[in-house]
Tab-separated table of C-alpha atoms in Angstrom:
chain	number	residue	atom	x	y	z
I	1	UNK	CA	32.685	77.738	-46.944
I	2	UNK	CA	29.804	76.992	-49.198
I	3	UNK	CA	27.392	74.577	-46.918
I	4	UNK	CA	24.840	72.502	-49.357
I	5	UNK	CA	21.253	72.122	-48.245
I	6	UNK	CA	22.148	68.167	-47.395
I	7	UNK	CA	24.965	69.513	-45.277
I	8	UNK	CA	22.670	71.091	-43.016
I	9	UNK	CA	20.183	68.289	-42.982
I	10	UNK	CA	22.865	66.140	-41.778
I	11	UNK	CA	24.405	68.062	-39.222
I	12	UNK	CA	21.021	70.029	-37.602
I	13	UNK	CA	19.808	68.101	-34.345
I	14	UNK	CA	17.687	65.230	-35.130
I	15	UNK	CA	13.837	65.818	-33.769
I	16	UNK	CA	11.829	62.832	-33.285
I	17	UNK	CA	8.789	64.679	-34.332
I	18	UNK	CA	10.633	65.304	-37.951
I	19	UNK	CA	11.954	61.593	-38.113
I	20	UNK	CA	8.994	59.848	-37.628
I	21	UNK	CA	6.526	62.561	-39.160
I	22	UNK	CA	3.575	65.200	-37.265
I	23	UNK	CA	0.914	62.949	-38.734
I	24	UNK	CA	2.269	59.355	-36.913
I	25	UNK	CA	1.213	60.964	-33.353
I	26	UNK	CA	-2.144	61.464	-33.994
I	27	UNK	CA	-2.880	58.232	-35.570
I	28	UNK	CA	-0.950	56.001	-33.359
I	29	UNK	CA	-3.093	57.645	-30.558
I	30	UNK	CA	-6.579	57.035	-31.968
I	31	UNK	CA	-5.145	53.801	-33.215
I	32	UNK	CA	-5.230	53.094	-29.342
I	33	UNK	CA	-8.575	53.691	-28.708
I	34	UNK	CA	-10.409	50.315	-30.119
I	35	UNK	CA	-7.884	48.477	-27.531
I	36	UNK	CA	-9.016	50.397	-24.597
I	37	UNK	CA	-13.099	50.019	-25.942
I	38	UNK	CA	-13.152	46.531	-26.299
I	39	UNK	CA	-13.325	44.518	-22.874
I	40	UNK	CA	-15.547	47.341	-21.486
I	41	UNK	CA	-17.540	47.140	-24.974
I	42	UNK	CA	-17.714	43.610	-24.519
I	43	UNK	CA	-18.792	43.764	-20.923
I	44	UNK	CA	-21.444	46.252	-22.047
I	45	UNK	CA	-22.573	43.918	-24.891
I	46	UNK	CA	-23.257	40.934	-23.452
I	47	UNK	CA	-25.066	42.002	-20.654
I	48	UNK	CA	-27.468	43.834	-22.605
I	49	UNK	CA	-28.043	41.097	-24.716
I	50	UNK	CA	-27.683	37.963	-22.705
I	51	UNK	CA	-28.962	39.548	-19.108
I	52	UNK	CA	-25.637	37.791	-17.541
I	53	UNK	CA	-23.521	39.777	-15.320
I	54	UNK	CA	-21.261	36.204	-15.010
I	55	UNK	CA	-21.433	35.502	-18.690
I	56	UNK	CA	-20.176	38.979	-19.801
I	57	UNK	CA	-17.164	39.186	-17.047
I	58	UNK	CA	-16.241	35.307	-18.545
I	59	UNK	CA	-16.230	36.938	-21.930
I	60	UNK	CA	-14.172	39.609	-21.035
I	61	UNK	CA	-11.833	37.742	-19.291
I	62	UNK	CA	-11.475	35.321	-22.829
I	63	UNK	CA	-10.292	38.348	-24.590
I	64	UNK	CA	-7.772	38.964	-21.513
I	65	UNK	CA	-6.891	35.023	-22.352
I	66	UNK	CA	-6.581	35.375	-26.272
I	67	UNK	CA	-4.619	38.754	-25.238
I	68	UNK	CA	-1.860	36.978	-23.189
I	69	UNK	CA	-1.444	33.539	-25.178
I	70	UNK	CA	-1.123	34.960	-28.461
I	71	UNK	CA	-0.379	38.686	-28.176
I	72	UNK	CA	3.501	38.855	-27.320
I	73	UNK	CA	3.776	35.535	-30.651
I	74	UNK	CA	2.513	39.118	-32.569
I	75	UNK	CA	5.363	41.312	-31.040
I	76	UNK	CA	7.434	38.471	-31.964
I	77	UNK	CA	5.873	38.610	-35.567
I	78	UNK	CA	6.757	42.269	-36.076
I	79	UNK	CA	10.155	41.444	-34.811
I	80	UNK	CA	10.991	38.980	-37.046
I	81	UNK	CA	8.906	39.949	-40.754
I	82	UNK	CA	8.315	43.507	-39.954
I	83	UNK	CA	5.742	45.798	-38.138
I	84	UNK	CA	3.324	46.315	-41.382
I	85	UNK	CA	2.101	42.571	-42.521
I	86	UNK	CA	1.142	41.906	-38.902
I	87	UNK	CA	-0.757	45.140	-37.843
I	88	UNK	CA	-2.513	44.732	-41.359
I	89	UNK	CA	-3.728	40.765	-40.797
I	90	UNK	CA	-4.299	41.543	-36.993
I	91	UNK	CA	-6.072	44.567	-37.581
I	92	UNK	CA	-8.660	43.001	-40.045
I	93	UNK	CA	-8.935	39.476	-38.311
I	94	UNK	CA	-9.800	41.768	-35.326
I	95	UNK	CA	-12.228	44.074	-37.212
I	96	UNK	CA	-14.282	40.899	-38.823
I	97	UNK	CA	-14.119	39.173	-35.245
I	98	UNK	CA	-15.688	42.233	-33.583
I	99	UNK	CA	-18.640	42.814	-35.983
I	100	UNK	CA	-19.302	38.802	-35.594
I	101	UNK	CA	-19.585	39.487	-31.505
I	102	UNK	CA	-21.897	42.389	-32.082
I	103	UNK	CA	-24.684	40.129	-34.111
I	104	UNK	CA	-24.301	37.111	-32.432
I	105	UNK	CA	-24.222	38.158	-29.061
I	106	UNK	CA	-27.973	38.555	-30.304
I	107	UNK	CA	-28.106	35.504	-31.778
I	108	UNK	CA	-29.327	32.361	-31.352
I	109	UNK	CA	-26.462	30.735	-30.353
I	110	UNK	CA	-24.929	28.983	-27.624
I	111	UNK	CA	-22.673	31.041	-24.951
I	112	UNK	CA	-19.628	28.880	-25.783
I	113	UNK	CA	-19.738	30.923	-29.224
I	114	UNK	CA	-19.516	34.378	-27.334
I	115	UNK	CA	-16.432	32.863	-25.429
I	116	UNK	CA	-15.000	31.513	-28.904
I	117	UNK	CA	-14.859	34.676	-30.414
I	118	UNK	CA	-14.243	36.723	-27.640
I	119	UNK	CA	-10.801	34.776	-27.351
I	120	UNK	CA	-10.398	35.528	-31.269
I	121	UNK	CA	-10.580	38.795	-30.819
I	122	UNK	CA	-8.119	39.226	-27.855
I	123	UNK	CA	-5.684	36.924	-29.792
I	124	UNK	CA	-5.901	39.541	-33.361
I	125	UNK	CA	-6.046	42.435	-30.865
I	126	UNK	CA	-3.621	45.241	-32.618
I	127	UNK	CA	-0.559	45.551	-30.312
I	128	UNK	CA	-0.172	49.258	-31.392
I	129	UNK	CA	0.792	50.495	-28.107
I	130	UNK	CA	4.060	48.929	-27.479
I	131	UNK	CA	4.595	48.641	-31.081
I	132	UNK	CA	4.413	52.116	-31.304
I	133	UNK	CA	7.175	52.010	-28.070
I	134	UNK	CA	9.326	49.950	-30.110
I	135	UNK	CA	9.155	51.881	-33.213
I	136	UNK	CA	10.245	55.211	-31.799
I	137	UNK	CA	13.151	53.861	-30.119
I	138	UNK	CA	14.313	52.200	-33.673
I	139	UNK	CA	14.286	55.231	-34.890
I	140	UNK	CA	16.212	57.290	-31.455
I	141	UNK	CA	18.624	54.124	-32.004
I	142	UNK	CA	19.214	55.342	-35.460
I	143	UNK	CA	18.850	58.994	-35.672
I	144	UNK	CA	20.472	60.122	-32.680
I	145	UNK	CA	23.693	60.572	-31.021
I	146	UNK	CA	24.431	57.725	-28.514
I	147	UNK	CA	24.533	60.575	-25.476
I	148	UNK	CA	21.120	61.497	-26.252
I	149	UNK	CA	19.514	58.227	-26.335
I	150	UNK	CA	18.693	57.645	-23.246
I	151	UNK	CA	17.333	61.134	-22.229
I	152	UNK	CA	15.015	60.704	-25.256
I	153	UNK	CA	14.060	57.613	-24.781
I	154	UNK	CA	13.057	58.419	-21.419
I	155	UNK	CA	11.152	61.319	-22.493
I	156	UNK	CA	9.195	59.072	-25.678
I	157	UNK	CA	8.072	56.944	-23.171
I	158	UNK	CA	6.748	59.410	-20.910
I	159	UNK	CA	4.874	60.595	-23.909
I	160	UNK	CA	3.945	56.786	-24.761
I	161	UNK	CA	2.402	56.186	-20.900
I	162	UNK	CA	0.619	59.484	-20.897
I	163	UNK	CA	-1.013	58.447	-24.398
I	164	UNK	CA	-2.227	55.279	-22.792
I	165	UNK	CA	-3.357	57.328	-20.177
I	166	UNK	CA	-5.807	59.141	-21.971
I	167	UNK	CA	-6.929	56.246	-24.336
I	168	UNK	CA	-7.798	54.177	-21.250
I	169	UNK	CA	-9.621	57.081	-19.525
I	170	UNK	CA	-12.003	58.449	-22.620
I	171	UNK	CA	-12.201	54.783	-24.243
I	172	UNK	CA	-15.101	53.479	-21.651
I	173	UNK	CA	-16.415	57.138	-21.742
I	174	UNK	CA	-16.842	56.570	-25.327
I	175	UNK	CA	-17.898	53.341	-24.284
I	176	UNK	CA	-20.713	54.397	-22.164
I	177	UNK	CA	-21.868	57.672	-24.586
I	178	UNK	CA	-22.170	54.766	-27.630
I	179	UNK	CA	-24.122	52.215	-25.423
I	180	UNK	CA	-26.840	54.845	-24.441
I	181	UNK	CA	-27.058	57.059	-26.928
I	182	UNK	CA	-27.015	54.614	-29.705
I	183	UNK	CA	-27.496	50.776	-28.554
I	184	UNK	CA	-25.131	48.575	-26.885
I	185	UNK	CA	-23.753	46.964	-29.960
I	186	UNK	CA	-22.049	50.523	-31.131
I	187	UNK	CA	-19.362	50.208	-28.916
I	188	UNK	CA	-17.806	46.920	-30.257
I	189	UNK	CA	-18.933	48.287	-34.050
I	190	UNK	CA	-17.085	51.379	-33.750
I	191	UNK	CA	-14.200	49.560	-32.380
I	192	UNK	CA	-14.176	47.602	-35.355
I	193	UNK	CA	-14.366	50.625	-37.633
I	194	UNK	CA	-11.635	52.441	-35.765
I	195	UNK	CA	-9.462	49.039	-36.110
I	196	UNK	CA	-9.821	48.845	-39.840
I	197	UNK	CA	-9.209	52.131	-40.629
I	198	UNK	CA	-6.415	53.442	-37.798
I	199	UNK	CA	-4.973	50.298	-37.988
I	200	UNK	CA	-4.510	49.940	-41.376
I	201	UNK	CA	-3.164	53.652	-41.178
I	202	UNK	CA	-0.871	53.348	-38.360
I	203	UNK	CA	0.573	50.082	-40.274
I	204	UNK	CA	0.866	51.641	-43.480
I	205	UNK	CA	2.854	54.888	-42.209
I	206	UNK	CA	6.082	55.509	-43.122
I	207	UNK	CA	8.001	54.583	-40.050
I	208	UNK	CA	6.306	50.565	-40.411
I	209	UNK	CA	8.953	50.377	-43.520
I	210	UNK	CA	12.008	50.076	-41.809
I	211	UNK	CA	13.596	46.536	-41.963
I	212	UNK	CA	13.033	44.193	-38.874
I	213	UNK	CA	15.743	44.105	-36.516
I	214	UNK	CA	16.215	40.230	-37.366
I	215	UNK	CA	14.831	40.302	-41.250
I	216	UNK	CA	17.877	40.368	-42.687
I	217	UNK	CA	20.044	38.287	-40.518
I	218	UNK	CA	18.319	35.995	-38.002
I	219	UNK	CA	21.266	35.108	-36.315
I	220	UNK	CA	21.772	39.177	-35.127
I	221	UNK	CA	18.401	38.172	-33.147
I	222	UNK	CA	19.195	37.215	-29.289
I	223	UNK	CA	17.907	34.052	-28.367
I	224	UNK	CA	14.283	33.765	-26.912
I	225	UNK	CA	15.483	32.602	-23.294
I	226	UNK	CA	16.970	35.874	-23.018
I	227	UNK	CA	13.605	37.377	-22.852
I	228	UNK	CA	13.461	35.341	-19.176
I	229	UNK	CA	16.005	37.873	-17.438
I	230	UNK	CA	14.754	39.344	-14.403
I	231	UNK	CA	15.987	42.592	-15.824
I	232	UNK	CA	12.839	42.064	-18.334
I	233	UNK	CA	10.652	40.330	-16.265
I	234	UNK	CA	10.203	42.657	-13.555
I	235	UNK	CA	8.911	45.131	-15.811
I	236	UNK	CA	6.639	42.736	-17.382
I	237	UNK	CA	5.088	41.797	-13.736
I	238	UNK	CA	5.165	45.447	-12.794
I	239	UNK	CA	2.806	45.908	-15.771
I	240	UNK	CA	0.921	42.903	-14.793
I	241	UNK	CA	0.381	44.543	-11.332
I	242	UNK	CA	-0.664	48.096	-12.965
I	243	UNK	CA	-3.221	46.190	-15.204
I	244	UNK	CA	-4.518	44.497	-11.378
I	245	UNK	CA	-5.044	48.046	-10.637
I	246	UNK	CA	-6.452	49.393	-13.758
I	247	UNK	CA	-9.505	46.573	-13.954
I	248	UNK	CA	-10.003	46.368	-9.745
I	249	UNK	CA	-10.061	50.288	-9.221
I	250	UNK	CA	-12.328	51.166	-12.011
I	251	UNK	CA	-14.782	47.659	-10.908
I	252	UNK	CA	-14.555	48.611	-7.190
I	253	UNK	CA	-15.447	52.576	-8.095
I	254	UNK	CA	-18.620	51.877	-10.588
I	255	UNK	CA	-19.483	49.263	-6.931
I	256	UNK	CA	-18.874	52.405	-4.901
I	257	UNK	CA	-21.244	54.663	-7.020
I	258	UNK	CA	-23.841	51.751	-7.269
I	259	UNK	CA	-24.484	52.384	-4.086
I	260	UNK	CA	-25.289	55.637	-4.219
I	261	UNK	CA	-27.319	55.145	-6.585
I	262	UNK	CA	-25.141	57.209	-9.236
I	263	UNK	CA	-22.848	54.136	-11.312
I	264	UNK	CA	-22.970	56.788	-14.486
I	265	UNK	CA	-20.779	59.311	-12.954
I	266	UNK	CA	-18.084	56.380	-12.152
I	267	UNK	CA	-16.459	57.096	-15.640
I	268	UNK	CA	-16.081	60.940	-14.381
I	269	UNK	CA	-14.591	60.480	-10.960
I	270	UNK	CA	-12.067	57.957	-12.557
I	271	UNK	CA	-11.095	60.104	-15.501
I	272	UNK	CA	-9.896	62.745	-12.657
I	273	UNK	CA	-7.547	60.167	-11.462
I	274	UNK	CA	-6.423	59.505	-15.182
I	275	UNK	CA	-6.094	62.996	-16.254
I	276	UNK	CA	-3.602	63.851	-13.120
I	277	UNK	CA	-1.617	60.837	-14.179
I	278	UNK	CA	-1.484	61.735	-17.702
I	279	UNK	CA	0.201	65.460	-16.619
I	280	UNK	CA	2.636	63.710	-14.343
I	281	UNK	CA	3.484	61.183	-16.464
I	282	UNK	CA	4.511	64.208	-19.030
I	283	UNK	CA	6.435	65.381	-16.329
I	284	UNK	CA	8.856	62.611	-15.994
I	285	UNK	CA	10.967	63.999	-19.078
I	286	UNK	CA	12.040	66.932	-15.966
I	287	UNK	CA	13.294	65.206	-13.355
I	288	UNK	CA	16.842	64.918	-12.834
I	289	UNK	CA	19.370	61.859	-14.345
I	290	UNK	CA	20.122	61.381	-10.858
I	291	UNK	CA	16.691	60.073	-9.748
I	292	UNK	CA	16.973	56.557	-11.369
I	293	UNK	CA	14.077	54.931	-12.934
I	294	UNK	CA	14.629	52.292	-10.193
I	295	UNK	CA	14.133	54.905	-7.773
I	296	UNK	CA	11.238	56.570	-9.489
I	297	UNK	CA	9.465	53.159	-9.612
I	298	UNK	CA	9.559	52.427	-6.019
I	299	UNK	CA	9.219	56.175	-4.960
I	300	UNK	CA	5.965	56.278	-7.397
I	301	UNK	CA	4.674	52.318	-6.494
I	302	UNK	CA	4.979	53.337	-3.076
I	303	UNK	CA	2.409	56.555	-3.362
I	304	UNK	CA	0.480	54.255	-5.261
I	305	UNK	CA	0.134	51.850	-2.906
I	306	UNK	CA	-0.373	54.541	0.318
I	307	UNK	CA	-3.555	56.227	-1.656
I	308	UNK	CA	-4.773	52.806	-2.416
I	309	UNK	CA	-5.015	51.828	1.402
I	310	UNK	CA	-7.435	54.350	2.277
I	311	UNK	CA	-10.098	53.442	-0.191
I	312	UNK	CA	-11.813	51.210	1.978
I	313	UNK	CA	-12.540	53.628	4.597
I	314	UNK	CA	-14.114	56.674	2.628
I	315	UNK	CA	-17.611	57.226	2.899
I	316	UNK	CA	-18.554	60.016	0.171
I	317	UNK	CA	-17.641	60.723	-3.311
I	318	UNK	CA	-15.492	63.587	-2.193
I	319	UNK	CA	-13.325	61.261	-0.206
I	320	UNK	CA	-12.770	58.869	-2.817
I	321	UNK	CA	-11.457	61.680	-5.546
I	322	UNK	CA	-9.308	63.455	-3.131
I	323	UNK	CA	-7.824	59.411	-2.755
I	324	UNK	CA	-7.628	59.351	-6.911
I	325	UNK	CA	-6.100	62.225	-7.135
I	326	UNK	CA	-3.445	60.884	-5.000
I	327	UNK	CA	-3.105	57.415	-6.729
I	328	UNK	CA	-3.146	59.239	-9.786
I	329	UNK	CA	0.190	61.058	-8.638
I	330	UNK	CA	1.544	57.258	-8.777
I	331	UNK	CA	0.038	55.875	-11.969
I	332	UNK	CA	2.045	57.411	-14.630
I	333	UNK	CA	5.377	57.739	-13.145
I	334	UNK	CA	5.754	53.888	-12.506
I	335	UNK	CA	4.789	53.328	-15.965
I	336	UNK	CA	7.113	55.388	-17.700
I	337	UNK	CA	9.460	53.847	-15.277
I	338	UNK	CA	8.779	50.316	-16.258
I	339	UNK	CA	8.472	51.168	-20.120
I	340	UNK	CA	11.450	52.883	-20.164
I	341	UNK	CA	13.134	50.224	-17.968
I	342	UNK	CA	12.084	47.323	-20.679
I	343	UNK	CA	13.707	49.518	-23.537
I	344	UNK	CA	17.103	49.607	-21.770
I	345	UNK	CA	17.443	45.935	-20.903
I	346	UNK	CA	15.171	44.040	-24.238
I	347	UNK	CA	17.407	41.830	-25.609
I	348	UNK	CA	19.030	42.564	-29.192
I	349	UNK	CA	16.169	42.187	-31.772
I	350	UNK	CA	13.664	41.872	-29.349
I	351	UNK	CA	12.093	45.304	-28.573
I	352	UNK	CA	8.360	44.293	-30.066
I	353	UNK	CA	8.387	41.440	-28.355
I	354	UNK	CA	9.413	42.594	-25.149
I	355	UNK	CA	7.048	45.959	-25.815
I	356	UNK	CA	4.315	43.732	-26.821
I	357	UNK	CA	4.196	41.559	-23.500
I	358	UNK	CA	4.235	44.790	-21.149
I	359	UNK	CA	1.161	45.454	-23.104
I	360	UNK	CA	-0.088	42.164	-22.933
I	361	UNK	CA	0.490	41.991	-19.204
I	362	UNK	CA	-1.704	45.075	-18.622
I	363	UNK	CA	-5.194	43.773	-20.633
I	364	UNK	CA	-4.799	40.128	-18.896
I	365	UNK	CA	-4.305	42.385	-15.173
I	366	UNK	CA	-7.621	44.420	-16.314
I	367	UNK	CA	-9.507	41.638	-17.386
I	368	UNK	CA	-8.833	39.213	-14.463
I	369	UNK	CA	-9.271	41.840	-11.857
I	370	UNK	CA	-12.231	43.251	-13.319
I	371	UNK	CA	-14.109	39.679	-13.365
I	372	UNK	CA	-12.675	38.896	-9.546
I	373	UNK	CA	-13.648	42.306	-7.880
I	374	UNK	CA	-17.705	42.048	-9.223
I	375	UNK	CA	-17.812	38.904	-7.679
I	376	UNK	CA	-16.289	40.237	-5.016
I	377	UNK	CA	-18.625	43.454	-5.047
I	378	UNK	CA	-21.654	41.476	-5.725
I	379	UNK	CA	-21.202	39.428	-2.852
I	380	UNK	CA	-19.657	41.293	-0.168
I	381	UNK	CA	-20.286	45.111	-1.436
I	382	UNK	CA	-18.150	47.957	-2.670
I	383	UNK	CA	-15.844	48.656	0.837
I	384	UNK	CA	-14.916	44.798	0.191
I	385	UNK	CA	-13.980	45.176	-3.391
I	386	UNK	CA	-12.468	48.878	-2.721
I	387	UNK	CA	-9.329	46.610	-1.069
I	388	UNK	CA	-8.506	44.912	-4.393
I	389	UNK	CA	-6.720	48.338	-5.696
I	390	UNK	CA	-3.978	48.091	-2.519
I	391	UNK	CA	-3.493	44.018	-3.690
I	392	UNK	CA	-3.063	44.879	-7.224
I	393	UNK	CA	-0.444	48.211	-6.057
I	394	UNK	CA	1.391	45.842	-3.747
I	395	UNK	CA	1.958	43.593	-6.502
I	396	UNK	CA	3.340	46.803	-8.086
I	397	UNK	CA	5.632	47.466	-5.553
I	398	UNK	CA	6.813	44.129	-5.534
I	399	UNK	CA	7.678	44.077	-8.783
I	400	UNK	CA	9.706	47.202	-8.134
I	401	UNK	CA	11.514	45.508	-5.660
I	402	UNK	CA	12.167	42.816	-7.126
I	403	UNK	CA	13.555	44.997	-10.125
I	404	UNK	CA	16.141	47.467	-7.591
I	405	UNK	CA	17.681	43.388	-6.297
I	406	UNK	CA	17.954	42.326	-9.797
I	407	UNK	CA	19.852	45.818	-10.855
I	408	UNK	CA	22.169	45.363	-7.836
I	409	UNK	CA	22.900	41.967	-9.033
């Protein structure tokens, strides 16, 4: 039988690599990076300019704000015009807003302006990580076989988490190498460089052409009170909780080194912890079908949670890796779990959204928790603060709970 080249096209396995193209991944991960520079670029900024440890933690926590009022209305955005238009505005509102924070955070200009902006520019903040979640599973929903889906799906998002991973790990590293090798406005500039142009890349790729899931009939779109379900909410608070952890652990660790008397090294002993739950997060894509992702977040929240307890009683810096490594063995398994969990049960039309408030969740968690535990370090010291991380992974847990009841339900 004479097979035609589109013959084989159609019936060879589809390879999510091939559908969405090698040159998405790389730009959808440095497209990452100016989300994970700016509230620790921020931070950095204003308290070399201002002298304020209070002011700069209030600034930071108005981009948190801007982040969780108006980021999931941009998810919502994508959903309903299309992923393109809004990465393009956002990504350019959010460019101009951080090169206006970088001069007049040297200005002469009241504080209130700082805390203006600074909510401007969590509000345009580029949702490209869960938009990038909710692309690739548009295109599994389309290009594979419905007994696949959920296998690959599982396996995208462990790629997805372990991506964030490494953004959130080397993004204050960059952070920090900017700040003192160059001044402390480079951070926030090259953020703003990185926006425009990754942005504007990762919006104008291929993949960002496909139609909305509601553009072309708005009634195929499941109403917004669906978004309420505990099914999606429990992810959404999980994420919350995981942000907690993200801002207390890395406040409470730079505390820990403070005292003694090595705070640079902070962004080293913490990217152990990040790099372990990178690899494991990888290695969700292995374990069995049997091991539910219900299971797997309450099996992971709870090692979370158990390395977390011992931080307030270690004494060295030896102690508190060994502790890292273990939370680290947590970290990415729960949030493949509760990524992975939010793309089975978002509503029909809905994925950005849904995506976009996970996301959302995580930089309002950071930002909060990072402002709480140094006041809580600067008034008490770092084995106070060091019990933040086991408040924020109970919360975790919690919301894995919470999530097995409603499943049962």
């Amino acid at each position: 039988m004479h097979t035609t080249i589109a013959d084989t096209r159609r019936t060879r396995a589809p390879s999510l690599i091939r559908e969405a193209g090698l040159g998405y991944f790389p730009i959808a991960l440095v497209a990452r990076l100016p989300f994970a520079m700016m509230v620790v670029g921020i931070l950095t900024l204003v308290v070399s300019a201002r002298g304020s440890l209070a002011l700069a933690g209030v600034t930071s926590a108005m981009t948190g704000l801007g982040t969780a009022l108006i980021g999931p209305l941009l998810g919502a955005a994508a959903d309903r015009f299309g992923q393109r238009r809004v990465l393009l505005v956002s990504g350019t509102v959010n460019s101009l807003m951080l090169l206006a924070i970088a001069w007049l955070a040297f200005a002469t200009v009241p504080d209130a302006a700082l805390l203006v902006v600074a909510f401007l520019i969590g509000a345009s903040m580029p949702q490209v990580s869960p938009l990038s979640r909710s692309r690739l599973v548009g295109i599994i929903g389309r290009t594979y076989p419905a007994d696949r889906r959920t296998t690959t799906v599982n396996g995208t998002m462990a790629y997805e988490s372990a991506a964030d991973e490494i953004v959130f790990v080397f993004g204050p590293v960059i952070v920090g190498l900017l700040a003192t090798t160059l001044s402390p406005a480079a951070p926030v500039i090259g953020a703003a460089v990185l926006a425009l142009v990754f942005v504007s890349a990762f919006a104008l790729h291929p993949t960002a052409s496909a139609p909305a899931a509601s553009s072309a009939s708005p009634a195929s779109q499941a109403p917004a009170r669906e978004l309420f379900r505990a099914r999606v909410i429990a992810p959404v608070a999980g994420a919350l909780g995981m942000g907690l952890f993200f801002g207390s652990m890395l406040t409470s660790l730079t505390a820990f080194m403070a005292e003694r008397g090595i705070p640079e090294q902070a962004g080293l002993v913490y990217g152990a912890m990040g790099l372990g739950s990178a690899a494991l997060a990888l290695g969700v894509a292995l374990f069995p079908a049997r091991f539910t992702l219900t299971a797997r977040w309450l099996t992971f929240a709870a090692v979370l949670v158990g390395g977390t307890l011992a931080l307030p009683f270690v004494d060295s810096v030896g102690a508190i890796a060994v502790c890292l490594l273990v939370i680290g063995v947590g970290i990415g398994p729960t949030l493949v779990s509760q990524y992975s969990l939010a793309a089975a049960f978002s509503p029909k039309g809905r994925s950005a959204t849904v995506m976009t408030m996970l996301g959302s969740a995580v930089v309002v968690g950071q930002s909060a928790a990072s402002a709480v535990t140094g006041l809580v370090a600067e008034s008490s010291g770092a084995a106070a603060a060091l019990i933040a991380p086991a408040v924020a992974a109970s919360v975790v847990l919690a919301a894995g709970i919470a999530n097995a009841i409603a499943s049962r339900r």
